[in-house]
Amino acid sequence: MVPPYSGLIVEYEPYLSFNPDGSCNGIKGTQPDLVPEEGQSALDACLAAIHAEKTDK
């Protein structure tokens, strides 16, 4: 699906699929690629991953 004048492309699976651990994403939900550490917010985890990526290059 491409919304007009946005430059975005949205893709989705119209059917249930499976997570890498074999669980159904329709029941358990889609597993994130980045999991925050205990006590860390999702935003802080994302910012730390971006910072780590920049320093690796």
Short mmCIF file of N, CA, C and O in Angstrom, two decimals:
data_model
loop_
_atom_site.label_atom_id
_atom_site.label_comp_id
_atom_site.label_asym_id
_atom_site.label_seq_id
_atom_site.Cartn_x
_atom_site.Cartn_y
_atom_site.Cartn_z
N MET A 1 0.85 -1.16 0.00
CA MET A 1 0.00 0.00 0.00
C MET A 1 0.90 1.23 0.00
O MET A 1 1.85 1.31 0.76
N VAL A 2 0.64 2.18 -0.86
CA VAL A 2 1.41 3.42 -0.94
C VAL A 2 0.46 4.60 -0.78
O VAL A 2 -0.30 4.92 -1.68
N PRO A 3 0.47 5.25 0.39
CA PRO A 3 -0.38 6.42 0.56
C PRO A 3 0.06 7.56 -0.37
O PRO A 3 1.26 7.75 -0.57
N PRO A 4 -0.87 8.29 -0.95
CA PRO A 4 -0.50 9.34 -1.89
C PRO A 4 0.28 10.47 -1.22
O PRO A 4 0.00 10.83 -0.08
N TYR A 5 1.26 10.99 -1.93
CA TYR A 5 2.05 12.16 -1.53
C TYR A 5 2.82 11.99 -0.22
O TYR A 5 3.18 12.97 0.41
N SER A 6 3.08 10.77 0.19
CA SER A 6 3.75 10.58 1.48
C SER A 6 5.17 10.06 1.32
O SER A 6 6.01 10.28 2.18
N GLY A 7 5.44 9.33 0.25
CA GLY A 7 6.74 8.71 0.09
C GLY A 7 6.90 7.44 0.91
O GLY A 7 7.96 6.85 0.95
N LEU A 8 5.84 7.01 1.58
CA LEU A 8 5.88 5.81 2.41
C LEU A 8 5.38 4.61 1.64
O LEU A 8 4.49 4.72 0.80
N ILE A 9 5.92 3.46 1.96
CA ILE A 9 5.42 2.19 1.45
C ILE A 9 5.11 1.33 2.66
O ILE A 9 5.97 1.13 3.51
N VAL A 10 3.89 0.85 2.77
CA VAL A 10 3.47 0.05 3.91
C VAL A 10 3.19 -1.36 3.43
O VAL A 10 2.42 -1.56 2.50
N GLU A 11 3.85 -2.35 4.07
CA GLU A 11 3.62 -3.75 3.74
C GLU A 11 3.14 -4.46 5.00
O GLU A 11 3.59 -4.15 6.10
N TYR A 12 2.23 -5.39 4.83
CA TYR A 12 1.78 -6.19 5.95
C TYR A 12 1.36 -7.55 5.45
O TYR A 12 1.04 -7.73 4.28
N GLU A 13 1.38 -8.52 6.35
CA GLU A 13 0.93 -9.87 6.03
C GLU A 13 -0.56 -9.97 6.35
O GLU A 13 -0.97 -9.73 7.48
N PRO A 14 -1.39 -10.28 5.37
CA PRO A 14 -2.82 -10.41 5.65
C PRO A 14 -3.16 -11.71 6.39
O PRO A 14 -4.29 -11.91 6.81
N TYR A 15 -2.18 -12.60 6.55
CA TYR A 15 -2.39 -13.88 7.21
C TYR A 15 -1.47 -13.97 8.43
O TYR A 15 -0.51 -13.23 8.55
N LEU A 16 -1.78 -14.90 9.31
CA LEU A 16 -0.92 -15.14 10.46
C LEU A 16 0.42 -15.70 9.98
O LEU A 16 0.48 -16.46 9.03
N SER A 17 1.47 -15.31 10.65
CA SER A 17 2.78 -15.87 10.34
C SER A 17 3.46 -16.21 11.65
O SER A 17 2.89 -16.08 12.72
N PHE A 18 4.70 -16.64 11.57
CA PHE A 18 5.40 -17.14 12.74
C PHE A 18 6.60 -16.29 13.09
O PHE A 18 7.27 -15.74 12.21
N ASN A 19 6.86 -16.19 14.38
CA ASN A 19 8.03 -15.51 14.89
C ASN A 19 9.24 -16.43 14.75
O ASN A 19 9.09 -17.64 14.56
N PRO A 20 10.45 -15.89 14.86
CA PRO A 20 11.65 -16.74 14.77
C PRO A 20 11.67 -17.88 15.80
O PRO A 20 12.28 -18.92 15.54
N ASP A 21 11.01 -17.72 16.95
CA ASP A 21 11.01 -18.79 17.95
C ASP A 21 9.92 -19.84 17.68
O ASP A 21 9.75 -20.76 18.45
N GLY A 22 9.17 -19.68 16.58
CA GLY A 22 8.15 -20.65 16.20
C GLY A 22 6.76 -20.33 16.72
O GLY A 22 5.81 -21.01 16.37
N SER A 23 6.61 -19.31 17.55
CA SER A 23 5.29 -18.93 18.07
C SER A 23 4.52 -18.17 17.00
O SER A 23 5.10 -17.58 16.10
N CYS A 24 3.21 -18.21 17.11
CA CYS A 24 2.34 -17.53 16.16
C CYS A 24 2.24 -16.05 16.51
O CYS A 24 1.90 -15.70 17.65
N ASN A 25 2.54 -15.16 15.57
CA ASN A 25 2.50 -13.73 15.89
C ASN A 25 1.09 -13.21 16.07
O ASN A 25 0.89 -12.16 16.66
N GLY A 26 0.09 -13.92 15.59
CA GLY A 26 -1.29 -13.50 15.81
C GLY A 26 -1.74 -13.72 17.24
O GLY A 26 -2.67 -13.09 17.71
N ILE A 27 -1.07 -14.62 17.94
CA ILE A 27 -1.41 -14.91 19.33
C ILE A 27 -0.44 -14.21 20.28
O ILE A 27 -0.84 -13.53 21.21
N LYS A 28 0.84 -14.38 20.01
CA LYS A 28 1.87 -13.85 20.91
C LYS A 28 2.31 -12.44 20.53
O LYS A 28 2.89 -11.72 21.33
N GLY A 29 2.04 -12.02 19.31
CA GLY A 29 2.50 -10.72 18.84
C GLY A 29 3.85 -10.86 18.14
O GLY A 29 4.54 -11.87 18.30
N THR A 30 4.20 -9.87 17.36
CA THR A 30 5.48 -9.90 16.65
C THR A 30 6.60 -9.55 17.62
O THR A 30 6.51 -8.58 18.36
N GLN A 31 7.62 -10.37 17.63
CA GLN A 31 8.74 -10.15 18.52
C GLN A 31 9.62 -9.02 18.00
O GLN A 31 9.95 -8.98 16.83
N PRO A 32 10.01 -8.08 18.86
CA PRO A 32 10.84 -6.97 18.42
C PRO A 32 12.27 -7.41 18.11
O PRO A 32 12.77 -8.40 18.68
N ASP A 33 12.93 -6.69 17.22
CA ASP A 33 14.34 -6.95 16.92
C ASP A 33 15.24 -6.48 18.06
O ASP A 33 16.32 -7.00 18.26
N LEU A 34 14.79 -5.48 18.77
CA LEU A 34 15.57 -4.87 19.84
C LEU A 34 14.75 -4.92 21.13
O LEU A 34 13.66 -4.36 21.19
N VAL A 35 15.28 -5.60 22.14
CA VAL A 35 14.57 -5.74 23.41
C VAL A 35 15.29 -4.89 24.46
O VAL A 35 16.49 -5.06 24.67
N PRO A 36 14.58 -3.96 25.10
CA PRO A 36 15.21 -3.14 26.14
C PRO A 36 15.68 -3.98 27.32
O PRO A 36 15.07 -5.00 27.65
N GLU A 37 16.78 -3.55 27.93
CA GLU A 37 17.25 -4.22 29.13
C GLU A 37 16.33 -3.88 30.29
O GLU A 37 15.52 -2.97 30.21
N GLU A 38 16.45 -4.61 31.39
CA GLU A 38 15.62 -4.38 32.57
C GLU A 38 15.76 -2.94 33.04
O GLU A 38 16.87 -2.45 33.23
N GLY A 39 14.65 -2.23 33.17
CA GLY A 39 14.64 -0.86 33.63
C GLY A 39 14.94 0.18 32.55
O GLY A 39 14.95 1.37 32.83
N GLN A 40 15.18 -0.26 31.33
CA GLN A 40 15.49 0.66 30.22
C GLN A 40 14.23 0.91 29.40
O GLN A 40 13.49 -0.02 29.11
N SER A 41 13.98 2.16 29.03
CA SER A 41 12.81 2.46 28.20
C SER A 41 13.09 2.06 26.75
O SER A 41 14.24 1.88 26.35
N ALA A 42 12.03 1.91 25.98
CA ALA A 42 12.19 1.56 24.57
C ALA A 42 12.96 2.65 23.82
O ALA A 42 13.80 2.35 22.97
N LEU A 43 12.69 3.91 24.17
CA LEU A 43 13.40 5.01 23.53
C LEU A 43 14.89 4.95 23.84
O LEU A 43 15.73 5.10 22.95
N ASP A 44 15.25 4.72 25.10
CA ASP A 44 16.66 4.64 25.47
C ASP A 44 17.35 3.46 24.77
O ASP A 44 18.50 3.57 24.36
N ALA A 45 16.65 2.35 24.63
CA ALA A 45 17.22 1.19 23.93
C ALA A 45 17.48 1.52 22.47
O ALA A 45 18.53 1.16 21.92
N CYS A 46 16.54 2.22 21.83
CA CYS A 46 16.72 2.60 20.42
C CYS A 46 17.88 3.58 20.25
O CYS A 46 18.70 3.44 19.35
N LEU A 47 17.95 4.57 21.14
CA LEU A 47 19.03 5.54 21.06
C LEU A 47 20.39 4.89 21.30
O LEU A 47 21.38 5.23 20.63
N ALA A 48 20.47 3.94 22.22
CA ALA A 48 21.72 3.22 22.47
C ALA A 48 22.12 2.40 21.25
O ALA A 48 23.30 2.35 20.89
N ALA A 49 21.16 1.77 20.58
CA ALA A 49 21.47 0.98 19.38
C ALA A 49 21.95 1.88 18.25
O ALA A 49 22.88 1.53 17.52
N ILE A 50 21.35 3.05 18.10
CA ILE A 50 21.78 4.00 17.07
C ILE A 50 23.19 4.49 17.37
O ILE A 50 24.05 4.53 16.49
N HIS A 51 23.46 4.80 18.63
CA HIS A 51 24.79 5.26 19.03
C HIS A 51 25.83 4.16 18.79
O HIS A 51 26.92 4.43 18.29
N ALA A 52 25.50 2.92 19.13
CA ALA A 52 26.42 1.81 18.92
C ALA A 52 26.70 1.60 17.44
O ALA A 52 27.83 1.31 17.04
N GLU A 53 25.69 1.76 16.61
CA GLU A 53 25.86 1.61 15.15
C GLU A 53 26.80 2.68 14.61
O GLU A 53 27.64 2.42 13.75
N LYS A 54 26.65 3.91 15.09
CA LYS A 54 27.50 5.01 14.62
C LYS A 54 28.95 4.80 15.03
O LYS A 54 29.85 5.12 14.26
N THR A 55 29.20 4.29 16.23
CA THR A 55 30.57 4.12 16.70
C THR A 55 31.23 2.89 16.10
O THR A 55 32.44 2.79 16.11
N ASP A 56 30.44 1.94 15.56
CA ASP A 56 31.01 0.76 14.91
C ASP A 56 31.60 1.07 13.55
O ASP A 56 32.42 0.33 13.05
N LYS A 57 31.18 2.16 12.95
CA LYS A 57 31.63 2.48 11.59
C LYS A 57 32.89 3.28 11.59
O LYS A 57 33.39 3.88 12.39
#
